[in-house]
CSV table of C-alpha atoms in Angstrom, one decimal:
chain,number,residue,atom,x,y,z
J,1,UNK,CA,104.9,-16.6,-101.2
J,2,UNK,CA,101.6,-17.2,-103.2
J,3,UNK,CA,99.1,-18.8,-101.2
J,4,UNK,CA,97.4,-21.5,-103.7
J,5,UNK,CA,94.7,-23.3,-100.9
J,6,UNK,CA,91.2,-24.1,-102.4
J,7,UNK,CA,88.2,-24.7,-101.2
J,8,UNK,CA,86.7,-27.8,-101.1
J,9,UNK,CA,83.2,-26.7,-101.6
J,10,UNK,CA,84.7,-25.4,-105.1
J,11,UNK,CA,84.7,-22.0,-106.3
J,12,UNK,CA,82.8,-19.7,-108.1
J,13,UNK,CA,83.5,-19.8,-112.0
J,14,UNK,CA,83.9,-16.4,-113.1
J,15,UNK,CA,84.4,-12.6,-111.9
J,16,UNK,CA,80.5,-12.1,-112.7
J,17,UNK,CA,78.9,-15.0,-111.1
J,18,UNK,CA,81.0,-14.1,-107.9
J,19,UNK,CA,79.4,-10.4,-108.2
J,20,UNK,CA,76.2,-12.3,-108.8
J,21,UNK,CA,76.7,-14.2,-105.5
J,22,UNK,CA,77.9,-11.8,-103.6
J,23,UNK,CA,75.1,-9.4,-104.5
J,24,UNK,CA,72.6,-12.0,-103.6
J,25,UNK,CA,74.1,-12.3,-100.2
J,26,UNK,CA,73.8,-8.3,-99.6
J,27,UNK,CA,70.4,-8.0,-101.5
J,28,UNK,CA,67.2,-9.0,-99.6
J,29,UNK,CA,64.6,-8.3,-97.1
J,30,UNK,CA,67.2,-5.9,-95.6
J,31,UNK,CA,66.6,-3.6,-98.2
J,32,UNK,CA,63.4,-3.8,-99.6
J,33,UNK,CA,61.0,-4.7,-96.5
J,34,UNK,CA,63.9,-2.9,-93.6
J,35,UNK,CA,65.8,-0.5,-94.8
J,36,UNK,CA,62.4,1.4,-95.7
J,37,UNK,CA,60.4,0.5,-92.6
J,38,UNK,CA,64.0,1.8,-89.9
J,39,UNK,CA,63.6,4.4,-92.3
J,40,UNK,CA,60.4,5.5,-91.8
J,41,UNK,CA,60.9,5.3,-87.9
J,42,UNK,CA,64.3,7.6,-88.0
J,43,UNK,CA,62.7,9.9,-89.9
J,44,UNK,CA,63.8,10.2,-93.4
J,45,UNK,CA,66.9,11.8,-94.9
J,46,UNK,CA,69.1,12.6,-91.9
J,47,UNK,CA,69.1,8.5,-91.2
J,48,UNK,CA,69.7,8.1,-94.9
J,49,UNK,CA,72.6,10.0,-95.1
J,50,UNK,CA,74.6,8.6,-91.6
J,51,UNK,CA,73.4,5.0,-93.6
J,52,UNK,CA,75.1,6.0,-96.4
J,53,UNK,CA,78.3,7.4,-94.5
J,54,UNK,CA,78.5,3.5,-92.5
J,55,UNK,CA,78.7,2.0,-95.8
J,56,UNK,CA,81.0,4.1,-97.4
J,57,UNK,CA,83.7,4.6,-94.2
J,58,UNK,CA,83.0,1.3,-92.2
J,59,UNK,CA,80.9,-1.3,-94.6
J,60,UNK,CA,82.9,-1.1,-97.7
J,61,UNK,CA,86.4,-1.4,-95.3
J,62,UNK,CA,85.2,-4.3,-93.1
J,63,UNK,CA,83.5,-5.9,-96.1
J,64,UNK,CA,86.8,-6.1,-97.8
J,65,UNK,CA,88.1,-7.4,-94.5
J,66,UNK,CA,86.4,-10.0,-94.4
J,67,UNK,CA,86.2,-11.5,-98.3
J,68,UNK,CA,90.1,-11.5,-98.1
J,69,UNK,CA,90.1,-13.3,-94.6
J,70,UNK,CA,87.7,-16.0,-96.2
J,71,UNK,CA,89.7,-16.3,-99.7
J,72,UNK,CA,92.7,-16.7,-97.2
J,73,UNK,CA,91.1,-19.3,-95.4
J,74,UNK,CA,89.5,-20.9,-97.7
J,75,UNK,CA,87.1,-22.9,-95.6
J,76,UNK,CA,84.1,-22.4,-93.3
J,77,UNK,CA,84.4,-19.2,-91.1
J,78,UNK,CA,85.8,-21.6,-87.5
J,79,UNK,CA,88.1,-23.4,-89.5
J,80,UNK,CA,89.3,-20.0,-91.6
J,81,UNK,CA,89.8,-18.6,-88.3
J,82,UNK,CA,91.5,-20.7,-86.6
J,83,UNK,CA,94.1,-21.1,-89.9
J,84,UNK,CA,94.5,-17.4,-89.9
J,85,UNK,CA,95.0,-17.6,-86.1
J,86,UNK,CA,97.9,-20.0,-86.1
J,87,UNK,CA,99.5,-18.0,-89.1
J,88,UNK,CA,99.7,-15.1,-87.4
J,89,UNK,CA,100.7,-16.9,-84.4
J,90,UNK,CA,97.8,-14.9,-82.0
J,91,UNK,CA,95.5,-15.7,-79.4
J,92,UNK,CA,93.4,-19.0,-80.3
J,93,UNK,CA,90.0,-17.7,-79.1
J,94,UNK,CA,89.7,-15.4,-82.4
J,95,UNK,CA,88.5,-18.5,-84.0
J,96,UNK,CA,85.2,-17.8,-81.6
J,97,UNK,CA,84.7,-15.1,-84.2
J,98,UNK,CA,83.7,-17.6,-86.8
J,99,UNK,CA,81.2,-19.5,-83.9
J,100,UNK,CA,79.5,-15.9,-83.8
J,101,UNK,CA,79.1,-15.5,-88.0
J,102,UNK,CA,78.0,-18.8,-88.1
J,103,UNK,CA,75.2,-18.6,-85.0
J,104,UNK,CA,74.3,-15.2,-86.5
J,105,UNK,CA,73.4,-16.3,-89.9
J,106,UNK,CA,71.3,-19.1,-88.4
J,107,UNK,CA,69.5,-16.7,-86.1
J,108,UNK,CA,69.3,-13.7,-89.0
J,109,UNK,CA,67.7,-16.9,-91.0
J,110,UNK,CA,65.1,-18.1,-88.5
J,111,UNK,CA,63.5,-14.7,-88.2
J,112,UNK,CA,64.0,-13.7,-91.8
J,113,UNK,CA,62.6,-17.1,-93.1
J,114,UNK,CA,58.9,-16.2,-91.4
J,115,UNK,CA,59.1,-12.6,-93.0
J,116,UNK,CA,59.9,-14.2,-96.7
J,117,UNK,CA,57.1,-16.7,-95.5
J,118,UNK,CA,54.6,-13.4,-95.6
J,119,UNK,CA,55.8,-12.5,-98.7
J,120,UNK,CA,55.6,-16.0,-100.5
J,121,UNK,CA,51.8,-15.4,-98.6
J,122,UNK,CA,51.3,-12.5,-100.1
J,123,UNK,CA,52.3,-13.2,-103.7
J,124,UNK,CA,49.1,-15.6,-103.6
J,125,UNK,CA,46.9,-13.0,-102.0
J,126,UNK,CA,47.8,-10.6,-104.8
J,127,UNK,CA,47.2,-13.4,-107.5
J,128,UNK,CA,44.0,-13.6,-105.9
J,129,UNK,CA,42.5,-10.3,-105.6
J,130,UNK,CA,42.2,-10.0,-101.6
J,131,UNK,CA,43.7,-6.7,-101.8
J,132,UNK,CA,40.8,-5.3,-104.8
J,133,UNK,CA,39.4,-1.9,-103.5
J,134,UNK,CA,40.3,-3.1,-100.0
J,135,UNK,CA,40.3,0.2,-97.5
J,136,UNK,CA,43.1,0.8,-94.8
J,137,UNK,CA,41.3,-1.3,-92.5
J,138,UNK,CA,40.7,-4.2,-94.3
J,139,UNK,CA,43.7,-4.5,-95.4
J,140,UNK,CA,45.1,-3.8,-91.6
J,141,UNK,CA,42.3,-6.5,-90.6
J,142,UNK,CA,44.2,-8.7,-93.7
J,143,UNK,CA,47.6,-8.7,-92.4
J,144,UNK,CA,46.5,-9.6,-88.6
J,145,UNK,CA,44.5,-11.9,-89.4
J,146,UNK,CA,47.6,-13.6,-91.2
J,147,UNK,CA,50.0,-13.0,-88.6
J,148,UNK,CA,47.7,-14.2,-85.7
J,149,UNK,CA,47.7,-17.8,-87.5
J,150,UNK,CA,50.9,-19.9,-86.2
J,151,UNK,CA,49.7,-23.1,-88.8
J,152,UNK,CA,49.6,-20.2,-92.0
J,153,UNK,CA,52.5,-18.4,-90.5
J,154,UNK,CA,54.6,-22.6,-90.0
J,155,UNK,CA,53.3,-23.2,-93.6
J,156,UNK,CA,55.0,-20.2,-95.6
J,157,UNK,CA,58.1,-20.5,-93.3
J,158,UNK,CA,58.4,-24.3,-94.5
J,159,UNK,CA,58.0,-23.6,-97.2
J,160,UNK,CA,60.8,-21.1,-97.6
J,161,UNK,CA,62.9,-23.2,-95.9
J,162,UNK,CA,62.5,-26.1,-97.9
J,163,UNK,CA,63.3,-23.7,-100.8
J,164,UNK,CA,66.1,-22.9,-99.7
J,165,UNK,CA,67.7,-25.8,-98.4
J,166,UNK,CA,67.0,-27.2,-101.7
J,167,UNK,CA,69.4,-24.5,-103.7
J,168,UNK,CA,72.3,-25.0,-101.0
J,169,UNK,CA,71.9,-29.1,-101.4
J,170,UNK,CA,72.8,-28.4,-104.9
J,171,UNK,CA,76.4,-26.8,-104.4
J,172,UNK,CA,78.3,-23.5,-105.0
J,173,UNK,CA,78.2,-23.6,-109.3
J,174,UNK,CA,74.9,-26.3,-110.1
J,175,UNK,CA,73.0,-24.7,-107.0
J,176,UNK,CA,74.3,-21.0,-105.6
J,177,UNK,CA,75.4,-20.2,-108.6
J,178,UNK,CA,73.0,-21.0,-111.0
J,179,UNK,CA,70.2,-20.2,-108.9
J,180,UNK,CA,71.5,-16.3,-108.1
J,181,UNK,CA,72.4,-16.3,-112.4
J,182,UNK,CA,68.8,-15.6,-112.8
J,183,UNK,CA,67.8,-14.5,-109.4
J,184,UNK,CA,69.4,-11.3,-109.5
J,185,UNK,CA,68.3,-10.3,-113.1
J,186,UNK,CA,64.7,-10.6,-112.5
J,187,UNK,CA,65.5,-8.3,-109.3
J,188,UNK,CA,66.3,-5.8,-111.1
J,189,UNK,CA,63.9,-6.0,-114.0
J,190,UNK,CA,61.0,-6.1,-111.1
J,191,UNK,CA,63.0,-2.9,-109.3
J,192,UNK,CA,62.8,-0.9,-112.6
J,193,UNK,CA,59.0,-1.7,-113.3
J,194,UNK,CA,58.1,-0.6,-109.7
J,195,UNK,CA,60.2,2.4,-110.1
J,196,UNK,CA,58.3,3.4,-113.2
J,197,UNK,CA,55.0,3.2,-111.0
J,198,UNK,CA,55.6,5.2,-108.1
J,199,UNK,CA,56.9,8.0,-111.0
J,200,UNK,CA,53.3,8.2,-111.4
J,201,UNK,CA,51.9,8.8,-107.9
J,202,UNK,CA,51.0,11.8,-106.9
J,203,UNK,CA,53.2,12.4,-104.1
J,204,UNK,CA,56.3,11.1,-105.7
J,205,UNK,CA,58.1,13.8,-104.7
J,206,UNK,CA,57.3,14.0,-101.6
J,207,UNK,CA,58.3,10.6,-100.9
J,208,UNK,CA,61.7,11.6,-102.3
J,209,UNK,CA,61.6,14.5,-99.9
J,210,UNK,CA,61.2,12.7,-97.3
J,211,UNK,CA,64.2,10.0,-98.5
J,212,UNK,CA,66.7,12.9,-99.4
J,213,UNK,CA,66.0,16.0,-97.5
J,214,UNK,CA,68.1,15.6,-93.8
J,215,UNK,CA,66.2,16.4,-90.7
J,216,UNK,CA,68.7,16.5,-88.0
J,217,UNK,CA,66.7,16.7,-85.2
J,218,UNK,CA,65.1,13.3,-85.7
J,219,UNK,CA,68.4,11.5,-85.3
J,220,UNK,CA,69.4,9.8,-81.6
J,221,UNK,CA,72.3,8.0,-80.6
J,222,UNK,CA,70.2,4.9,-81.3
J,223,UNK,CA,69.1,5.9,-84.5
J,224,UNK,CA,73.0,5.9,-85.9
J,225,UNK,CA,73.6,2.7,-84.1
J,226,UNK,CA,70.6,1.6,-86.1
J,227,UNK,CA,71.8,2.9,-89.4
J,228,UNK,CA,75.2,0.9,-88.9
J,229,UNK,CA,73.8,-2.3,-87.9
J,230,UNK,CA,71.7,-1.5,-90.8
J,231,UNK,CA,74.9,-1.0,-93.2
J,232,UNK,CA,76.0,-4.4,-91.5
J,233,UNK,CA,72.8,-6.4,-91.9
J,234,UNK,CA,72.2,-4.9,-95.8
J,235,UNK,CA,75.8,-6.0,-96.8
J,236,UNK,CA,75.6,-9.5,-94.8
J,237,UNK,CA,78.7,-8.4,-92.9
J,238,UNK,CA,79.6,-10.1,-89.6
J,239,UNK,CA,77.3,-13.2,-90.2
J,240,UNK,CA,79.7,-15.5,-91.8
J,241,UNK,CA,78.3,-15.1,-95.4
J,242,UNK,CA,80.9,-13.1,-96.7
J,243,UNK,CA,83.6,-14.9,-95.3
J,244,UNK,CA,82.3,-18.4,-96.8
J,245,UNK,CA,81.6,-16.8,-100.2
J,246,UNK,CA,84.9,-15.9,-100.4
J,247,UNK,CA,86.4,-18.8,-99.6
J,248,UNK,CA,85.2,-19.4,-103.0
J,249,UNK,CA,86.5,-16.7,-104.7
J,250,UNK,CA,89.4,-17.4,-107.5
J,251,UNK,CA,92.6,-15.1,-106.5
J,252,UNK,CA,92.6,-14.1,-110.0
J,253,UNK,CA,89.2,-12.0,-109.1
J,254,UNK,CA,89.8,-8.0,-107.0
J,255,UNK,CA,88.3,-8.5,-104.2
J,256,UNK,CA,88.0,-4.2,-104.0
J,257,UNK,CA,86.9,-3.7,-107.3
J,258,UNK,CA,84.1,-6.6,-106.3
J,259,UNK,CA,83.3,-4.9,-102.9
J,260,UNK,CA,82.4,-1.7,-104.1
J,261,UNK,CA,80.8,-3.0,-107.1
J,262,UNK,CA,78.5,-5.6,-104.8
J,263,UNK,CA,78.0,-2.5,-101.9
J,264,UNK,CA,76.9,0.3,-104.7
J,265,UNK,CA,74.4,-2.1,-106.1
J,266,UNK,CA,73.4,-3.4,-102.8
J,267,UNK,CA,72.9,0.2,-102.0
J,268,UNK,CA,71.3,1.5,-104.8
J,269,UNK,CA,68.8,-1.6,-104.4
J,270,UNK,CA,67.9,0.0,-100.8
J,271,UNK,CA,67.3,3.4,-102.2
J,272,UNK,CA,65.6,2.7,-105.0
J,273,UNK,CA,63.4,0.4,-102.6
J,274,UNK,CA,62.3,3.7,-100.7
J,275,UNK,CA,61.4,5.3,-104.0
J,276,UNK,CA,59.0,2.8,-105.1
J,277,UNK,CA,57.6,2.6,-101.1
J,278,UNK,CA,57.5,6.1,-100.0
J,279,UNK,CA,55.5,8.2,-102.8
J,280,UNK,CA,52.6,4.9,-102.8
J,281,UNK,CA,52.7,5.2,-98.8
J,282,UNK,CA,52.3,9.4,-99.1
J,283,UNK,CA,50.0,9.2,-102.5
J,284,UNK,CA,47.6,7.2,-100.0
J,285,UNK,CA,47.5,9.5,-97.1
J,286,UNK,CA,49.1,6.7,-95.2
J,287,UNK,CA,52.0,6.5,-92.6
J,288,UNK,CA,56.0,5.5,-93.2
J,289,UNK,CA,56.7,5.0,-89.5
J,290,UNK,CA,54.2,1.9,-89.2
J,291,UNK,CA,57.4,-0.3,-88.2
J,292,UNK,CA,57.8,-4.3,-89.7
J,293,UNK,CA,54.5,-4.8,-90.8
J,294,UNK,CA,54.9,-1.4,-93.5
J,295,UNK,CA,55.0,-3.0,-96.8
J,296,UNK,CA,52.5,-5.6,-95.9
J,297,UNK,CA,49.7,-3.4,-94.2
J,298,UNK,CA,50.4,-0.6,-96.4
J,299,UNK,CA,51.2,-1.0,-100.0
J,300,UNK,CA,48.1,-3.4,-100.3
J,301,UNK,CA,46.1,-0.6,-100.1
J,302,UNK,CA,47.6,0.9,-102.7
J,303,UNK,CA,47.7,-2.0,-105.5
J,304,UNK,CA,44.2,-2.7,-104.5
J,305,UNK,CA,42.9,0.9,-105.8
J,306,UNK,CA,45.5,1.4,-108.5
J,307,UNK,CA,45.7,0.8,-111.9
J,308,UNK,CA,47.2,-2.2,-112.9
J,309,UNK,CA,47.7,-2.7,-109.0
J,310,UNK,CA,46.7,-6.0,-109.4
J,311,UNK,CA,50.3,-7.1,-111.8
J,312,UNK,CA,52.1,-4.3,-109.9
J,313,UNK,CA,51.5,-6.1,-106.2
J,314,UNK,CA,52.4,-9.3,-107.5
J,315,UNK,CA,55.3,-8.2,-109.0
J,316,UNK,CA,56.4,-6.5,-105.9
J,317,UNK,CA,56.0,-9.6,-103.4
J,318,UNK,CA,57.7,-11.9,-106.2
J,319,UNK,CA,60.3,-9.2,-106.0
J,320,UNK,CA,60.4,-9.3,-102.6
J,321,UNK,CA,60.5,-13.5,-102.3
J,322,UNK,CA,63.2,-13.7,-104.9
J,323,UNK,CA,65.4,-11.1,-102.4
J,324,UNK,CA,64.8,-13.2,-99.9
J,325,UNK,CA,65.8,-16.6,-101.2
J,326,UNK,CA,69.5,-15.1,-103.1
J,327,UNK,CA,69.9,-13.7,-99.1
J,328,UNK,CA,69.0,-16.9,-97.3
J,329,UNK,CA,71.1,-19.4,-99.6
J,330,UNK,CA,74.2,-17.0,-98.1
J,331,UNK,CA,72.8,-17.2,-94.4
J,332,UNK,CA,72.7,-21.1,-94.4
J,333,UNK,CA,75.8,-21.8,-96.4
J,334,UNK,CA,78.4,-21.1,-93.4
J,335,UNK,CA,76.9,-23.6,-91.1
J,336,UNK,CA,76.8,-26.1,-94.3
J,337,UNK,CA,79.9,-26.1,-95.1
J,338,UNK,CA,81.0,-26.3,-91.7
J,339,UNK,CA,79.2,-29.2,-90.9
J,340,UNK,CA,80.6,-30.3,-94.4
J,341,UNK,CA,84.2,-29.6,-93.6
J,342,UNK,CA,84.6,-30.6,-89.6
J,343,UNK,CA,81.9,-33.4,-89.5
J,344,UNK,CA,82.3,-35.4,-92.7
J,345,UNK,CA,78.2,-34.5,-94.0
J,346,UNK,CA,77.8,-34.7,-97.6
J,347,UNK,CA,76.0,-31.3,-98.5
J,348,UNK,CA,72.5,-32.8,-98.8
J,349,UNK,CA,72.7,-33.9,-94.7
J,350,UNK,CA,74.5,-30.6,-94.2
J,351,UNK,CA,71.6,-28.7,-95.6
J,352,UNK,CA,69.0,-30.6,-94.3
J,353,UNK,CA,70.6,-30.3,-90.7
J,354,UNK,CA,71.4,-26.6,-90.4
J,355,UNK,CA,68.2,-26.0,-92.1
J,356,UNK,CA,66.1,-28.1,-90.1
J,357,UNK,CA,67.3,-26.6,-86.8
J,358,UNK,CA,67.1,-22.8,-88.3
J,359,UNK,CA,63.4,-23.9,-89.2
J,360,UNK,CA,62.7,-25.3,-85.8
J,361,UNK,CA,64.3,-21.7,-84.0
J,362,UNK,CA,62.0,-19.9,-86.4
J,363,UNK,CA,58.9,-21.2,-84.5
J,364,UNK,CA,60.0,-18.5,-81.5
J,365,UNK,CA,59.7,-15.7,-84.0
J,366,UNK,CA,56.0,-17.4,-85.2
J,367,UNK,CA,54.6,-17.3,-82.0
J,368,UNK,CA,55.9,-14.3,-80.9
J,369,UNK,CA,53.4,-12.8,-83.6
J,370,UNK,CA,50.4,-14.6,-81.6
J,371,UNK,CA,50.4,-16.9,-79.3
J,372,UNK,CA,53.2,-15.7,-77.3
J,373,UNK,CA,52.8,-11.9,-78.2
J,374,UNK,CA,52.6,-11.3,-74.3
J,375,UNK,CA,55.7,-12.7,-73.6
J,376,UNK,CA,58.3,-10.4,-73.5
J,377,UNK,CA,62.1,-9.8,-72.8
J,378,UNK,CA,63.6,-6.4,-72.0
J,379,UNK,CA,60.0,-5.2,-73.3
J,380,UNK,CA,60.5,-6.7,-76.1
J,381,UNK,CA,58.9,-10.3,-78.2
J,382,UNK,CA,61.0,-12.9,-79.2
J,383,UNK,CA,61.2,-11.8,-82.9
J,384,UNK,CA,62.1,-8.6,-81.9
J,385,UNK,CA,65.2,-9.7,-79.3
J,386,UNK,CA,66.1,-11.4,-81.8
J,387,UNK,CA,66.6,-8.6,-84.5
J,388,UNK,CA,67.6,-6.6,-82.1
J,389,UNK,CA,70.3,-8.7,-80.5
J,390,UNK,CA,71.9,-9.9,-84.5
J,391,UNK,CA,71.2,-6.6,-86.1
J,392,UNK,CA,72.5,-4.3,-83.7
J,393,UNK,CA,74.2,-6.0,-81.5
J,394,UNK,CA,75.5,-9.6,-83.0
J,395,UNK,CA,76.9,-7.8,-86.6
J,396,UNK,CA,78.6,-4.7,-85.4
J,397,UNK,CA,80.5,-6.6,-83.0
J,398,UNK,CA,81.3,-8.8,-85.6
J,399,UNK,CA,82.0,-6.3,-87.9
J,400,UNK,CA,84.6,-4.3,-85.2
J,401,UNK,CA,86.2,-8.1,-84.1
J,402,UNK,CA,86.8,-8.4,-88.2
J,403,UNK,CA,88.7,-4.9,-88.7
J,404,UNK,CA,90.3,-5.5,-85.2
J,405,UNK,CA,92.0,-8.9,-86.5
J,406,UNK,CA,92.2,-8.0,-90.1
J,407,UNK,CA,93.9,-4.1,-89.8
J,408,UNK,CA,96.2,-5.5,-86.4
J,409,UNK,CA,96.1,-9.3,-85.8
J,410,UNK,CA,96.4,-10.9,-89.3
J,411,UNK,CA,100.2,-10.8,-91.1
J,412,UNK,CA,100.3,-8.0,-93.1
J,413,UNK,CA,102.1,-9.8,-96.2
J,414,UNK,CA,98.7,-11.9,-96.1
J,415,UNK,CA,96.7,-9.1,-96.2
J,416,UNK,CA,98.3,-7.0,-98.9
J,417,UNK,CA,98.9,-10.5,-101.2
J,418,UNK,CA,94.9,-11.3,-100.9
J,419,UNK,CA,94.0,-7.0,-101.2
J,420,UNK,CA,96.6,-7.0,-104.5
J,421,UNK,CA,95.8,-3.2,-104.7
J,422,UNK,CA,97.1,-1.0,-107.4
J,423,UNK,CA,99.7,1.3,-105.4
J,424,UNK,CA,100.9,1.8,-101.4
J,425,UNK,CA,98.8,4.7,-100.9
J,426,UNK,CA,95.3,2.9,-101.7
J,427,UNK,CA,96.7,-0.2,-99.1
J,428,UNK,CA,97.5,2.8,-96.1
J,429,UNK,CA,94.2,4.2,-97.3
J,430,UNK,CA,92.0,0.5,-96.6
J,431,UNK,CA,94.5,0.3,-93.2
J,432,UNK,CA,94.0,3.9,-92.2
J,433,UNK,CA,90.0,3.0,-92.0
J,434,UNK,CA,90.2,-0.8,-90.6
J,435,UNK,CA,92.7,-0.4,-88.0
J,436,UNK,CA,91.5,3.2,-86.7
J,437,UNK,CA,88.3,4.8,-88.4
J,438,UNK,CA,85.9,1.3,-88.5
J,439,UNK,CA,86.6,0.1,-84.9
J,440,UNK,CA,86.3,3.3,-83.5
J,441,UNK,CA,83.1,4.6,-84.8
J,442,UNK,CA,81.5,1.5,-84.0
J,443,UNK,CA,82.7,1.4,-80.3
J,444,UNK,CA,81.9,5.4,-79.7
J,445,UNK,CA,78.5,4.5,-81.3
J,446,UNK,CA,78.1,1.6,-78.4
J,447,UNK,CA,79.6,4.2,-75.7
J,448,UNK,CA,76.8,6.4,-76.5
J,449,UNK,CA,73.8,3.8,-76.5
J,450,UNK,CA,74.7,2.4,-73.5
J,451,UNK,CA,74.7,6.2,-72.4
J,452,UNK,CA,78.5,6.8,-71.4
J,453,UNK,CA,78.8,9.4,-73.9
């Protein structure tokens, strides 16, 4: 029986703008300021490659997973959840599942917000010249400065938020929509220009060395579970984006010919992020394991003695900002439309609540950078708990809870009808990988972490 539910937040209008959307979600800081900087820390090629294998083997399945579970629910992850529950006639407390996409795009948000906040920063000191023939420590001296002031650090994050809470307000086709029809263009436009730059470093093949060439040695149990959450956090999977976004997509659209079109650019975005960052960080005798703050203590060096660095660095932190905003529209939008759906908000309170309260957890990741830099948990900040608990903790449970329901829990009928693939073999193929391969390799990678392997 065909399965005709809408959503009531609408849906998106045509195959392209839910490409666009989806895109957006994947596409952000994730790949352009962390997938670079994880990179740099793991060591190059050998991380790269296992990065590329969880997208390919676990990403792409669980992605799919998840976009048919939300087109079959058709509302906000909780209430999607517990529809699909009752239909397959299982065990209620899967519809916790939603609670944890929902929480985790809210906390992913409140950390991510302050970083586009130094980007949104850092277009302006571009514009400005404070990177002009500025050495490696002033530039260093730059970016602590910044970081050690909670009232600039509040102001960019506001800022942001404000931003962003003011697309979501606006609805799925007059504000998501519209908003990531021009968003993700002038991504790519800025990605090609930058590309064209770093072919004109000196050490641009080196920096592609050091991207492509595997070292084995350098990778650790952690670094793989790194490069999944990675795979996870890059293609917004396990944080309730993907399931709300397809709540609006029209059954008319594939959802696989949509996942691997949305996980090849998203992935392509990453990579050709580390060859505009690598050959500028080698061409200036400086280091690619210098962690979060990379792109911002780093590159400035660079436009700052360039050529045209002055256009070239503003370009890049637009770049950046623009990533950031078609990302955090998809990070809010699950708690909006629940609060939409299950408390009766119009989507202007919805957006002002859910962003009001991920601005206000935000502050913890502000501080952390200053005033409460001492204070630690498990040796680490608050900022970094909490990318360490979403990123590699939060999303690959997520991600495993999502293959576990879709590949055994959800009615396979259901499945097959929202999937609509070409032939058998490609359906055994997709169950082959979500009921065994996926859940597996994300629960041998914990094993080993937690050091039972």
């Amino acid at each position: 029986m065909t399965d005709t539910k809408k959503s009531p937040q609408g849906e998106w209008s045509s195959h392209s703008a839910f490409i666009m959307a989806a895109t957006g979600s994947a596409v952000g800081l994730g790949n352009i300021w962390k997938f670079p900087y994880i990179t740099g820390e793991n060591g190059g090629g050998a991380f790269v490659l296992v990065y590329l294998l969880c997208v390919a083997l676990i990403g792409i399945p669980i992605m799919m997973s998840e976009t048919l579970m939300g087109r079959r629910g058709r509302h906000n992850p909780v209430t999607t959840m517990e529809s699909l529950t009752a239909e397959a006639k299982a065990d209620e407390h899967w519809h916790y599942l939603g609670w944890m996409g929902i929480i985790a795009g809210i906390l992913i948000l409140s950390y991510y917000s302050v970083i586009a906040g130094w980007a949104s920063a850092y277009v302006l000191k571009a514009f400005t010249g404070s990177f002009f023939d500025a050495d490696a420590a002033a530039v260093k001296q730059l970016f602590a400065d910044f970081i050690a002031s909670p009232v600039q650090l509040a102001f960019w994050h506001t800022a942001f938020m404000l931003a962003t809470m003011w697309i979501v307000k606006q609805g799925v086709n007059n504000g998501l929509e519209k908003a990531l029809r021009w968003l993700m263009p002038s991504l790519f436009v800025l990605l090609i220009l930058l590309v064209g730059y770093a072919m004109t470093t000196p050490s641009y093949f080196q920096g592609l060395h050091f991207l492509f060439t595997p070292d084995f040695s350098k990778l650790t149990g952690n670094s793989i579970l790194t490069a999944m959450g990675q795979a996870f956090f890059s293609l917004g999977i396990g944080m309730g984006a993907v399931m709300v976004y397809g709540a609006y997509l029209p059954k008319k659209i594939s959802i696989t010919e949509t996942v691997v079109v949305v996980s090849i650019a998203d992935t392509v975005v990453a990579l050709l992020s580390g060859i505009i960052i690598f050959p500028i960080v080698f061409s200036n005798g400086l280091q690619p394991d210098s962690g979060p703050g990379l792109i911002f203590e780093t590159l400035p060096i660079a436009f700052g003695s360039m050529i045209g660095g002055w256009l070239f660095g503003i370009l890049f932190f637009v770049m950046l900002v623009l990533a950031a905003l078609s990302s955090s529209v998809a990070l809010i939008e699950p708690a909006v439309a629940w609060l939409i759906e299950t408390r009766g908000f119009n989507r202007e309170k919805a957006s002002l609540y859910a962003g009001s309260v991920t601005w206000l957890i935000g502050f913890a990741s502000i501080f952390s950078f200053n005033s409460w830099s001492g204070f630690k948990i498990f040796g680490q900040t608050l900022f970094e708990l909490l990318d360490y608990v979403t990123a590699n903790l939060m999303l690959p449970i997520g991600g495993f809870a999502i293959a576990m329901f879709a590949g055994r829990i959800m009615v396979r009928g259901h499945s097959e009808q929202e999937l609509d693939l070409p032939n058998p073999l490609t359906y055994q193929i997709w169950q082959l990988l979500i009921k065994y391969l996926a859940p597996a390799a994300v629960f041998l990678v914990f094993l080993d972490v937690v050091g039972v392997l």
